[in-house]
PDB file of C-alpha atoms in Angstrom:
ATOM      1  CA  MET A1187     -27.163 -14.507 -21.799  1.00 46.00           C
ATOM      2  CA  HIS A1188     -26.190 -10.935 -21.232  1.00 46.00           C
ATOM      3  CA  LEU A1189     -23.434  -9.702 -23.479  1.00 41.00           C
ATOM      4  CA  THR A1190     -21.008  -8.853 -20.794  1.00 44.00           C
ATOM      5  CA  ALA A1191     -21.723 -11.972 -18.840  1.00 44.00           C
ATOM      6  CA  ALA A1192     -20.835 -14.102 -22.094  1.00 45.00           C
ATOM      7  CA  LEU A1193     -17.611 -12.186 -22.791  1.00 39.00           C
ATOM      8  CA  LEU A1194     -16.468 -12.947 -19.166  1.00 40.00           C
ATOM      9  CA  LEU A1195     -17.179 -16.535 -19.400  1.00 44.00           C
ATOM     10  CA  ALA A1196     -15.413 -16.607 -22.792  1.00 45.00           C
ATOM     11  CA  GLY A1197     -12.332 -14.908 -21.315  1.00 45.00           C
ATOM     12  CA  ILE A1198     -12.221 -17.432 -18.339  1.00 42.00           C
ATOM     13  CA  ALA A1199     -12.537 -20.287 -20.736  1.00 43.00           C
ATOM     14  CA  SER A1200      -9.799 -19.082 -22.942  1.00 41.00           C
ATOM     15  CA  CYS A1201      -7.320 -19.215 -20.079  1.00 41.00           C
ATOM     16  CA  ALA A1202      -7.817 -22.827 -19.185  1.00 41.00           C
ATOM     17  CA  ALA A1203      -4.715 -23.859 -21.318  1.00 37.00           C
ATOM     18  CA  PHE A1204      -2.231 -21.606 -19.708  1.00 34.00           C
ATOM     19  CA  ALA A1205      -0.316 -21.890 -16.392  1.00 37.00           C
ATOM     20  CA  GLY A1206       3.035 -20.915 -15.015  1.00 41.00           C
ATOM     21  CA  PRO A1207       4.596 -18.187 -12.882  1.00 41.00           C
ATOM     22  CA  ARG A1208       4.049 -14.523 -13.655  1.00 43.00           C
ATOM     23  CA  THR A1209       6.339 -12.974 -16.062  1.00 43.00           C
ATOM     24  CA  TYR A1210       6.488  -9.316 -17.433  1.00 46.00           C
ATOM     25  CA  GLY A1211       7.940  -7.629 -20.477  1.00 45.00           C
ATOM     26  CA  ALA A1212       7.156 -10.077 -23.326  1.00 42.00           C
ATOM     27  CA  PRO A1213       3.230  -9.869 -23.650  1.00 43.00           C
ATOM     28  CA  ARG A1214       1.894  -6.858 -25.195  1.00 43.00           C
ATOM     29  CA  ALA A1215      -1.671  -5.719 -24.481  1.00 42.00           C
ATOM     30  CA  PRO A1216      -4.326  -5.627 -27.364  1.00 41.00           C
ATOM     31  CA  ALA A1217      -4.748  -2.316 -29.200  1.00 42.00           C
ATOM     32  CA  ALA A1218      -8.163  -2.074 -27.530  1.00 42.00           C
ATOM     33  CA  LEU A1219      -6.740  -2.018 -24.088  1.00 44.00           C
ATOM     34  CA  ASN A1220      -3.998   0.531 -24.926  1.00 47.00           C
ATOM     35  CA  ALA A1221      -6.514   2.867 -26.244  1.00 45.00           C
ATOM     36  CA  GLU A1222      -8.204   2.744 -23.013  1.00 45.00           C
ATOM     37  CA  ARG A1223      -5.445   4.754 -21.306  1.00 57.00           C
ATOM     38  CA  SER A1224      -4.403   6.593 -24.415  1.00 47.00           C
ATOM     39  CA  ASP A1225      -4.717   9.827 -22.496  1.00 53.00           C
ATOM     40  CA  ALA A1226      -2.949   8.565 -19.336  1.00 49.00           C
ATOM     41  CA  ASN A1227       0.241  10.633 -20.150  1.00 51.00           C
ATOM     42  CA  GLU A1228      -1.723  13.823 -20.944  1.00 51.00           C
ATOM     43  CA  GLY A1229       0.709  15.506 -22.778  1.00 45.00           C
ATOM     44  CA  ASP A1230       5.335 -14.062 -29.539  1.00 32.00           C
ATOM     45  CA  ALA A1231       6.416 -15.180 -25.972  1.00 33.00           C
ATOM     46  CA  ALA A1232       4.308 -17.315 -23.570  1.00 33.00           C
ATOM     47  CA  MET A1233       1.703 -15.562 -21.329  1.00 35.00           C
ATOM     48  CA  THR A1234       0.673 -16.714 -18.022  1.00 37.00           C
ATOM     49  CA  ARG A1235      -2.611 -17.867 -17.026  1.00 35.00           C
ATOM     50  CA  ARG A1236      -3.193 -14.759 -14.910  1.00 39.00           C
ATOM     51  CA  GLU A1237      -2.099 -12.320 -17.709  1.00 41.00           C
ATOM     52  CA  THR A1238      -4.340 -14.203 -20.232  1.00 39.00           C
ATOM     53  CA  LEU A1239      -7.288 -14.024 -17.706  1.00 39.00           C
ATOM     54  CA  ALA A1240      -6.771 -10.379 -16.961  1.00 40.00           C
ATOM     55  CA  LYS A1241      -6.660  -9.278 -20.774  1.00 42.00           C
ATOM     56  CA  SER A1242      -9.715 -11.441 -21.577  1.00 41.00           C
ATOM     57  CA  LEU A1243     -11.717  -9.953 -18.796  1.00 39.00           C
ATOM     58  CA  MET A1244     -10.505  -6.334 -19.611  1.00 40.00           C
ATOM     59  CA  ILE A1245     -11.576  -6.666 -23.120  1.00 39.00           C
ATOM     60  CA  GLY A1246     -15.138  -8.138 -22.064  1.00 40.00           C
ATOM     61  CA  VAL A1247     -15.809  -5.404 -19.519  1.00 37.00           C
ATOM     62  CA  GLY A1248     -13.595  -2.489 -20.886  1.00 39.00           C
ATOM     63  CA  ALA A1249     -14.929  -2.616 -24.303  1.00 36.00           C
ATOM     64  CA  PHE A1250     -18.598  -3.615 -23.771  1.00 33.00           C
ATOM     65  CA  GLY A1251     -19.365  -2.991 -20.113  1.00 34.00           C
ATOM     66  CA  THR A1252     -21.392   0.033 -18.883  1.00 35.00           C
ATOM     67  CA  LEU A1253     -18.910   2.510 -17.218  1.00 41.00           C
ATOM     68  CA  THR A1254     -20.723   4.842 -14.773  1.00 39.00           C
ATOM     69  CA  SER A1255     -19.587   7.832 -12.789  1.00 40.00           C
ATOM     70  CA  GLU A1256     -19.877   7.654  -8.924  1.00 42.00           C
ATOM     71  CA  ALA A1257     -19.309  11.316  -8.661  1.00 49.00           C
ATOM     72  CA  GLY A1258     -18.858  14.590 -10.492  1.00 69.00           C
ATOM     73  CA  ALA A1259     -15.575  16.094 -11.649  1.00 82.00           C
ATOM     74  CA  PHE A1260     -12.997  17.056  -9.082  1.00 95.00           C
ATOM     75  CA  PRO A1261     -12.772  20.870  -8.590  1.00 95.00           C
ATOM     76  CA  ASN A1262      -9.116  20.925  -8.793  1.00 97.00           C
ATOM     77  CA  LYS A1263      -8.756  19.631 -12.383  1.00 97.00           C
ATOM     78  CA  ILE A1264      -6.469  21.820 -14.609  1.00 97.00           C
ATOM     79  CA  SER A1265      -8.828  22.447 -17.470  1.00 96.00           C
ATOM     80  CA  ASN A1266     -12.558  22.384 -18.615  1.00 95.00           C
ATOM     81  CA  GLN A1267     -11.578  21.754 -22.299  1.00 95.00           C
ATOM     82  CA  TYR A1268     -12.635  17.991 -22.163  1.00 95.00           C
ATOM     83  CA  ASP A1269     -15.869  18.490 -19.997  1.00 94.00           C
ATOM     84  CA  ASP A1270     -18.127  17.465 -23.121  1.00 93.00           C
ATOM     85  CA  ARG A1271     -16.481  14.003 -23.448  1.00 93.00           C
ATOM     86  CA  PRO A1272     -17.946  10.843 -21.924  1.00 93.00           C
ATOM     87  CA  LYS A1273     -16.133   9.985 -18.695  1.00 93.00           C
ATOM     88  CA  GLN A1274     -15.188   6.297 -18.098  1.00 92.00           C
ATOM     89  CA  ARG A1275     -14.585   6.357 -14.280  1.00 93.00           C
ATOM     90  CA  GLY A1276     -15.433   2.824 -13.595  1.00 94.00           C
ATOM     91  CA  SER A1277     -16.756   1.523 -10.280  1.00 95.00           C
ATOM     92  CA  LYS A1278     -14.923   1.783  -6.945  1.00 96.00           C
ATOM     93  CA  PRO A1279     -12.979  -1.550  -6.419  1.00 95.00           C
ATOM     94  CA  LYS A1280     -14.355  -3.834  -3.803  1.00 95.00           C
ATOM     95  CA  GLY A1281     -12.154  -4.855  -0.834  1.00 94.00           C
ATOM     96  CA  LEU A1282     -10.251  -1.695  -0.353  1.00 97.00           C
ATOM     97  CA  GLY A1283      -8.897  -0.967   3.200  1.00 97.00           C
ATOM     98  CA  VAL A1284      -6.946  -2.980   5.697  1.00 97.00           C
ATOM     99  CA  ALA A1285      -8.123  -6.492   6.166  1.00 96.00           C
ATOM    100  CA  MET A1286      -7.306 -10.138   6.786  1.00 96.00           C
ATOM    101  CA  ARG A1287      -6.683 -11.558   3.362  1.00 94.00           C
ATOM    102  CA  LYS A1288      -5.119 -14.569   1.420  1.00 91.00           C
ATOM    103  CA  ASN A1289      -2.071 -14.073  -0.899  1.00 86.00           C
ATOM    104  CA  LEU A1290      -1.677 -16.170  -4.110  1.00 81.00           C
ATOM    105  CA  ALA A1291       0.018 -18.857  -2.101  1.00 83.00           C
ATOM    106  CA  GLY A1292      -2.941 -19.078   0.130  1.00 88.00           C
ATOM    107  CA  GLU A1293      -1.237 -17.580   3.188  1.00 90.00           C
ATOM    108  CA  GLU A1294      -3.167 -15.086   5.380  1.00 94.00           C
ATOM    109  CA  TYR A1295      -1.835 -11.678   5.877  1.00 93.00           C
ATOM    110  CA  LEU A1296      -3.117  -8.411   7.299  1.00 95.00           C
ATOM    111  CA  GLY A1297      -2.909  -5.558   4.920  1.00 95.00           C
ATOM    112  CA  LEU A1298      -4.067  -3.928   1.602  1.00 97.00           C
ATOM    113  CA  LYS A1299      -5.495  -5.700  -1.379  1.00 95.00           C
ATOM    114  CA  GLU A1300      -2.765  -7.185  -3.673  1.00 94.00           C
ATOM    115  CA  CYS A1301      -2.430  -6.203  -7.376  1.00 95.00           C
ATOM    116  CA  GLY A1302      -3.696  -8.151 -10.021  1.00 91.00           C
ATOM    117  CA  ALA A1303      -2.026  -9.572 -13.205  1.00 89.00           C
ATOM    118  CA  ALA A1304      -1.934  -6.074 -15.138  1.00 95.00           C
ATOM    119  CA  PRO A1305       1.113  -3.771 -14.886  1.00 97.00           C
ATOM    120  CA  ASN A1306      -0.953  -0.970 -13.717  1.00 98.00           C
ATOM    121  CA  CYS A1307      -0.695  -1.231  -9.913  1.00 98.00           C
ATOM    122  CA  PHE A1308       1.759  -1.055  -6.942  1.00 98.00           C
ATOM    123  CA  CYS A1309       1.273  -2.531  -3.515  1.00 97.00           C
ATOM    124  CA  SER A1310       3.490  -2.725  -0.408  1.00 95.00           C
ATOM    125  CA  ASN A1311       1.903  -6.221   0.300  1.00 91.00           C
ATOM    126  CA  ASP A1312       2.889  -7.644  -2.952  1.00 90.00           C
ATOM    127  CA  ASN A1313       5.859 -10.015  -2.262  1.00 86.00           C
ATOM    128  CA  ILE A1314       8.978  -8.590  -3.831  1.00 86.00           C
ATOM    129  CA  GLU A1315      10.452 -11.989  -4.575  1.00 84.00           C
ATOM    130  CA  ASP A1316       7.153 -13.104  -6.504  1.00 84.00           C
ATOM    131  CA  SER A1317       6.132  -9.758  -7.920  1.00 88.00           C
ATOM    132  CA  PRO A1318       9.067  -7.344  -8.025  1.00 91.00           C
ATOM    133  CA  ASP A1319       7.340  -5.223 -10.633  1.00 94.00           C
ATOM    134  CA  THR A1320       4.352  -4.384  -8.406  1.00 96.00           C
ATOM    135  CA  ASN A1321       6.072  -4.094  -5.022  1.00 95.00           C
ATOM    136  CA  ILE A1322       6.521  -0.841  -3.547  1.00 96.00           C
ATOM    137  CA  PRO A1323       8.323  -0.474  -0.172  1.00 95.00           C
ATOM    138  CA  PRO A1324       6.351   1.171   2.737  1.00 97.00           C
ATOM    139  CA  PHE A1325       6.958   4.670   3.324  1.00 98.00           C
ATOM    140  CA  LYS A1326       8.415   5.199   6.911  1.00 97.00           C
ATOM    141  CA  TRP A1327       8.086   8.327   8.991  1.00 98.00           C
ATOM    142  CA  PRO A1328      11.013   9.419  11.262  1.00 97.00           C
ATOM    143  CA  ALA A1329       9.979   7.952  14.520  1.00 94.00           C
ATOM    144  CA  SER A1330      12.028  10.561  16.451  1.00 95.00           C
ATOM    145  CA  LYS A1331       9.968  13.514  14.961  1.00 95.00           C
ATOM    146  CA  PHE A1332       6.450  12.437  15.911  1.00 96.00           C
ATOM    147  CA  SER A1333       4.925  11.381  19.191  1.00 93.00           C
ATOM    148  CA  SER A1334       2.224   9.422  17.721  1.00 96.00           C
ATOM    149  CA  ARG A1335       0.815   7.715  14.623  1.00 97.00           C
ATOM    150  CA  GLU A1336      -1.856  10.278  14.319  1.00 98.00           C
ATOM    151  CA  GLU A1337       0.648  13.159  13.897  1.00 98.00           C
ATOM    152  CA  ALA A1338       2.552  11.268  11.227  1.00 98.00           C
ATOM    153  CA  PHE A1339      -0.689  10.799   9.321  1.00 98.00           C
ATOM    154  CA  GLN A1340      -1.416  14.346   9.797  1.00 98.00           C
ATOM    155  CA  GLN A1341       1.725  15.366   7.873  1.00 98.00           C
ATOM    156  CA  LEU A1342       1.132  12.643   5.298  1.00 98.00           C
ATOM    157  CA  HIS A1343      -2.319  14.100   4.602  1.00 98.00           C
ATOM    158  CA  GLU A1344      -0.752  17.488   4.055  1.00 98.00           C
ATOM    159  CA  VAL A1345       1.734  16.038   1.589  1.00 98.00           C
ATOM    160  CA  VAL A1346      -1.126  14.217  -0.393  1.00 98.00           C
ATOM    161  CA  GLN A1347      -3.208  17.379  -0.126  1.00 98.00           C
ATOM    162  CA  ALA A1348      -0.440  19.408  -1.862  1.00 98.00           C
ATOM    163  CA  TYR A1349      -0.463  16.998  -4.735  1.00 98.00           C
ATOM    164  CA  GLN A1350      -0.339  18.969  -8.173  1.00 98.00           C
ATOM    165  CA  PRO A1351      -2.857  17.671 -10.856  1.00 98.00           C
ATOM    166  CA  GLY A1352      -1.161  17.766 -14.217  1.00 98.00           C
ATOM    167  CA  GLN A1353       2.470  17.000 -12.812  1.00 98.00           C
ATOM    168  CA  SER A1354       4.227  14.798 -15.253  1.00 97.00           C
ATOM    169  CA  ASN A1355       1.401  15.278 -17.479  1.00 97.00           C
ATOM    170  CA  ILE A1356      -0.856  13.010 -15.387  1.00 98.00           C
ATOM    171  CA  ASP A1357      -4.006  13.359 -13.184  1.00 98.00           C
ATOM    172  CA  GLY A1358      -5.107  16.332 -15.067  1.00 98.00           C
ATOM    173  CA  GLY A1359      -8.814  15.661 -13.860  1.00 97.00           C
ATOM    174  CA  GLY A1360      -7.882  16.440 -10.368  1.00 98.00           C
ATOM    175  CA  PHE A1361      -8.000  14.445  -7.250  1.00 98.00           C
ATOM    176  CA  GLU A1362      -9.879  14.106  -4.049  1.00 98.00           C
ATOM    177  CA  ILE A1363      -8.961  12.644  -0.505  1.00 98.00           C
ATOM    178  CA  VAL A1364     -12.213  10.564   0.075  1.00 98.00           C
ATOM    179  CA  THR A1365     -11.411   9.054   3.657  1.00 98.00           C
ATOM    180  CA  PHE A1366      -8.905  10.454   6.216  1.00 98.00           C
ATOM    181  CA  ASP A1367      -8.511   8.646   9.374  1.00 98.00           C
ATOM    182  CA  PRO A1368      -5.442   9.759  11.304  1.00 98.00           C
ATOM    183  CA  LYS A1369      -6.283   7.819  14.449  1.00 97.00           C
ATOM    184  CA  SER A1370      -6.427   4.414  12.571  1.00 97.00           C
ATOM    185  CA  GLY A1371      -3.833   5.600  10.056  1.00 98.00           C
ATOM    186  CA  TYR A1372      -5.541   5.515   6.759  1.00 98.00           C
ATOM    187  CA  ILE A1373      -5.807   7.646   3.832  1.00 98.00           C
ATOM    188  CA  TYR A1374      -7.924   6.917   0.506  1.00 98.00           C
ATOM    189  CA  ALA A1375      -7.884   9.093  -2.461  1.00 98.00           C
ATOM    190  CA  GLN A1376      -9.234   9.113  -5.976  1.00 98.00           C
ATOM    191  CA  PHE A1377      -7.204  10.614  -9.182  1.00 98.00           C
ATOM    192  CA  GLU A1378      -8.671  11.334 -12.462  1.00 98.00           C
ATOM    193  CA  SER A1379      -7.245  11.543 -15.964  1.00 97.00           C
ATOM    194  CA  LEU A1380      -8.149  14.705 -17.789  1.00 96.00           C
ATOM    195  CA  LYS A1381      -9.559  13.498 -21.029  1.00 95.00           C
ATOM    196  CA  ALA A1382     -11.505  10.201 -20.565  1.00 94.00           C
ATOM    197  CA  GLY A1383     -11.879  10.560 -16.810  1.00 96.00           C
ATOM    198  CA  TYR A1384     -10.277   7.376 -15.744  1.00 96.00           C
ATOM    199  CA  ILE A1385     -10.151   7.018 -11.942  1.00 97.00           C
ATOM    200  CA  ASP A1386      -7.149   5.510 -10.023  1.00 98.00           C
ATOM    201  CA  ASP A1387      -7.329   4.627  -6.356  1.00 98.00           C
ATOM    202  CA  LEU A1388      -4.563   5.395  -3.835  1.00 98.00           C
ATOM    203  CA  GLU A1389      -4.455   4.028  -0.325  1.00 98.00           C
ATOM    204  CA  LEU A1390      -1.922   4.812   2.369  1.00 98.00           C
ATOM    205  CA  ALA A1391      -2.422   2.716   5.563  1.00 98.00           C
ATOM    206  CA  PHE A1392      -0.734   1.628   8.756  1.00 98.00           C
ATOM    207  CA  VAL A1393      -1.045  -2.146   9.272  1.00 95.00           C
ATOM    208  CA  ASP A1394      -0.618  -3.269  12.871  1.00 90.00           C
ATOM    209  CA  ASP A1395       1.091  -6.472  11.919  1.00 84.00           C
ATOM    210  CA  GLY A1396       3.713  -6.533  14.800  1.00 84.00           C
ATOM    211  CA  LYS A1397       6.462  -5.366  12.473  1.00 84.00           C
ATOM    212  CA  ASP A1398       7.400  -1.796  11.753  1.00 88.00           C
ATOM    213  CA  SER A1399       5.602   0.760  14.105  1.00 93.00           C
ATOM    214  CA  ASN A1400       6.214   3.563  11.718  1.00 96.00           C
ATOM    215  CA  ALA A1401       5.528   2.146   8.397  1.00 97.00           C
ATOM    216  CA  VAL A1402       2.749   3.212   6.006  1.00 98.00           C
ATOM    217  CA  GLN A1403       1.655   0.561   3.394  1.00 97.00           C
ATOM    218  CA  VAL A1404       1.094   1.940  -0.186  1.00 98.00           C
ATOM    219  CA  ARG A1405      -1.291   0.887  -2.790  1.00 98.00           C
ATOM    220  CA  SER A1406      -1.992   2.736  -6.202  1.00 98.00           C
ATOM    221  CA  SER A1407      -3.957   1.187  -8.889  1.00 98.00           C
ATOM    222  CA  SER A1408      -5.942   1.778 -12.017  1.00 98.00           C
ATOM    223  CA  ARG A1409      -9.600   0.734 -12.342  1.00 97.00           C
ATOM    224  CA  LEU A1410      -9.754   0.263 -16.072  1.00 96.00           C
ATOM    225  CA  GLY A1411      -7.405  -0.831 -18.909  1.00 94.00           C
ATOM    226  CA  TYR A1412      -4.387  -3.258 -18.805  1.00 96.00           C
ATOM    227  CA  LEU A1413      -1.404  -0.627 -19.082  1.00 97.00           C
ATOM    228  CA  ASP A1414      -1.056   2.643 -17.222  1.00 97.00           C
ATOM    229  CA  PHE A1415       1.763   4.145 -19.162  1.00 97.00           C
ATOM    230  CA  GLY A1416       3.581   5.007 -16.018  1.00 98.00           C
ATOM    231  CA  VAL A1417       0.716   7.007 -14.262  1.00 98.00           C
ATOM    232  CA  ASN A1418       0.808   5.028 -10.991  1.00 98.00           C
ATOM    233  CA  ALA A1419       4.471   5.059 -10.714  1.00 98.00           C
ATOM    234  CA  LYS A1420       4.725   8.894 -11.412  1.00 98.00           C
ATOM    235  CA  ARG A1421       1.970   9.510  -8.722  1.00 98.00           C
ATOM    236  CA  ILE A1422       3.605   7.606  -6.176  1.00 98.00           C
ATOM    237  CA  ASN A1423       7.005   9.136  -6.969  1.00 98.00           C
ATOM    238  CA  PHE A1424       5.538  12.570  -6.563  1.00 98.00           C
ATOM    239  CA  ILE A1425       4.103  11.853  -3.112  1.00 98.00           C
ATOM    240  CA  ALA A1426       7.329  10.013  -2.054  1.00 98.00           C
ATOM    241  CA  LYS A1427       9.576  13.049  -3.121  1.00 98.00           C
ATOM    242  CA  GLY A1428       7.504  15.263  -0.830  1.00 98.00           C
ATOM    243  CA  LEU A1429       7.703  12.938   2.023  1.00 98.00           C
ATOM    244  CA  ARG A1430      11.567  12.629   1.625  1.00 98.00           C
ATOM    245  CA  GLU A1431      11.797  16.384   1.746  1.00 98.00           C
ATOM    246  CA  LYS A1432      10.196  16.095   5.316  1.00 98.00           C
ATOM    247  CA  GLY A1433      12.563  13.399   6.506  1.00 98.00           C
ATOM    248  CA  TRP A1434      10.645  10.275   5.509  1.00 98.00           C
ATOM    249  CA  ASP A1435      12.181   7.145   4.162  1.00 98.00           C
ATOM    250  CA  ALA A1436       9.913   6.988   1.261  1.00 98.00           C
ATOM    251  CA  PRO A1437      11.280   4.922  -1.815  1.00 95.00           C
ATOM    252  CA  GLY A1438       9.635   5.462  -5.231  1.00 94.00           C
ATOM    253  CA  VAL A1439       9.401   3.440  -8.368  1.00 96.00           C
ATOM    254  CA  LEU A1440      12.572   3.293 -10.273  1.00 95.00           C
ATOM    255  CA  LEU A1441      13.500   1.960 -13.856  1.00 94.00           C
ATOM    256  CA  GLU A1442      16.202  -0.093 -12.344  1.00 93.00           C
ATOM    257  CA  THR A1443      14.011  -1.778  -9.856  1.00 93.00           C
ATOM    258  CA  HIS A1444      10.842  -2.133 -11.939  1.00 95.00           C
ATOM    259  CA  ARG A1445      12.250  -3.039 -15.369  1.00 95.00           C
ATOM    260  CA  GLY A1446       9.372  -5.233 -16.389  1.00 95.00           C
ATOM    261  CA  TYR A1447       6.659  -2.546 -15.488  1.00 97.00           C
ATOM    262  CA  ALA A1448       8.674   0.104 -17.586  1.00 96.00           C
ATOM    263  CA  GLU A1449       9.168  -2.264 -20.588  1.00 96.00           C
ATOM    264  CA  GLU A1450       5.481  -3.393 -20.648  1.00 96.00           C
ATOM    265  CA  ASN A1451       4.221   0.305 -20.398  1.00 97.00           C
ATOM    266  CA  GLY A1452       6.772   1.698 -22.817  1.00 96.00           C
ATOM    267  CA  VAL A1453       8.105   4.081 -20.064  1.00 95.00           C
ATOM    268  CA  LYS A1454      11.662   5.320 -20.652  1.00 94.00           C
ATOM    269  CA  SER A1455      11.677   7.811 -17.589  1.00 92.00           C
ATOM    270  CA  LEU A1456       9.913   8.124 -14.079  1.00 90.00           C
TER     271      LEU A1456
END
């Protein structure tokens, strides 16, 4: 049996004895997983079944799997100092975009992909009651300012395009907007860490679910590792601040609202 496949099966088998609701804060990631995102800030309690599974799979794939690059370095990176280092960009996640899905309770919903067990992801579709540490409220454009969704997404695109690689000592490897569809209301961008080249994925999408007609669902997630050391939160907060300056209602990630995430990642400020 292939080594990676064997590790995956072993990780799944190790989770059979665990069950219960999702908890944050107490479990700490193994040293190998912490090392995976050691350059992210460039500059004995019970675990749930999902957390144990996530950690086991990350060890099997992250430590022994083949990590390939799907593209070259982003041209807006802040330095060439680490160009000689191998980059661990990982593979583009499956299931991105707006689609009909099922949540953990088995209920169908239209929207972006939910976050997994690891504290390295935020998504507007995550239920705030079930998973407060991964939930991020949607960004809302001022309805009186724009005559169409397309106009609002043009401004959203401008704000994302103005992102500064290296801000808060993150994303020094640069970024790229891969997909921009203002008519449908969708933006997909990739952000890279400077040293090891870890790629995070950001999605901003209008979801026609019959609710708010001026809301943008947000999802920012790491591909590799277990912890993100605050990277996804700081990225969201930078973009949210730029939108608030233009009159949008754009909440960010706060220590008081995402305590479990902050404790798990050892984050003291955002």
